[in-house]
């Protein structure tokens, strides 16, 4: 069986940004389980996995446009320093979660601190980055009818969500 649309893939992966320093990876012995062809992983990686078989390993280099997108300068916004707790130490490069008035939690990065204002970055932290994946396909199976209806993987390797 090969990696193809609507199959459930168990994938071991490691991600670095070109310097070999791993910034994300699947837990040892616990590969990522996802439904192929549904945009659940970045497009450049999904395309490269197409047609691979169980046990196949590959190095995949993904350009930003096929990864988390280019860095968008419109995502840089100035907000008053008072939006942050007074005792919070804000340093460029730091990441935190902010809550909107609607209660939604959004991840933001601190881009620059200029006295009374802070330039925050609302881009994905990996926007503008070239992604280097080392991947090994550990398992491939057909999705169940239920998984196809839901559009994601279930079961012991899935996200363990409730079916009520
Ligand atoms: Zn489901």
mmCIF file of N, CA and C and ligand atoms in Angstrom, residues 146-147 150 152-154 159 161-163, ligand 1:
data_model
loop_
_atom_site.group_PDB
_atom_site.id
_atom_site.type_symbol
_atom_site.label_atom_id
_atom_site.label_comp_id
_atom_site.label_asym_id
_atom_site.label_seq_id
_atom_site.Cartn_x
_atom_site.Cartn_y
_atom_site.Cartn_z
ATOM 1 N N UNK A 146 -16.124 6.144 8.830
ATOM 2 C CA UNK A 146 -16.330 7.203 9.816
ATOM 3 C C UNK A 146 -15.226 8.254 9.746
ATOM 4 N N UNK A 147 -13.995 7.781 9.599
ATOM 5 C CA UNK A 147 -12.874 8.724 9.501
ATOM 6 C C UNK A 147 -13.018 9.609 8.263
ATOM 7 N N UNK A 150 -15.535 12.239 9.003
ATOM 8 C CA UNK A 150 -14.998 13.272 9.894
ATOM 9 C C UNK A 150 -13.840 14.034 9.259
ATOM 10 N N UNK A 152 -10.597 13.020 9.465
ATOM 11 C CA UNK A 152 -9.351 12.904 10.225
ATOM 12 C C UNK A 152 -9.188 11.504 10.793
ATOM 13 N N UNK A 153 -7.987 11.220 11.295
ATOM 14 C CA UNK A 153 -7.665 9.898 11.803
ATOM 15 C C UNK A 153 -8.253 9.659 13.187
ATOM 16 N N UNK A 154 -8.700 8.440 13.441
ATOM 17 C CA UNK A 154 -9.187 8.012 14.760
ATOM 18 C C UNK A 154 -8.339 6.875 15.289
ATOM 19 N N UNK A 159 -6.379 11.085 17.353
ATOM 20 C CA UNK A 159 -6.393 12.140 18.358
ATOM 21 C C UNK A 159 -7.322 11.798 19.510
ATOM 22 N N UNK A 161 -10.595 11.455 19.840
ATOM 23 C CA UNK A 161 -11.731 12.320 20.143
ATOM 24 C C UNK A 161 -13.023 11.506 20.318
ATOM 25 N N UNK A 162 -13.986 12.176 20.837
ATOM 26 C CA UNK A 162 -15.218 11.551 21.261
ATOM 27 C C UNK A 162 -16.228 11.501 20.113
ATOM 28 N N UNK A 163 -16.988 10.422 20.037
ATOM 29 C CA UNK A 163 -17.883 10.265 18.893
ATOM 30 C C UNK A 163 -19.338 10.526 19.179
HETATM 31 ZN ZN1 LIG B 1 -13.654 12.172 14.333
#
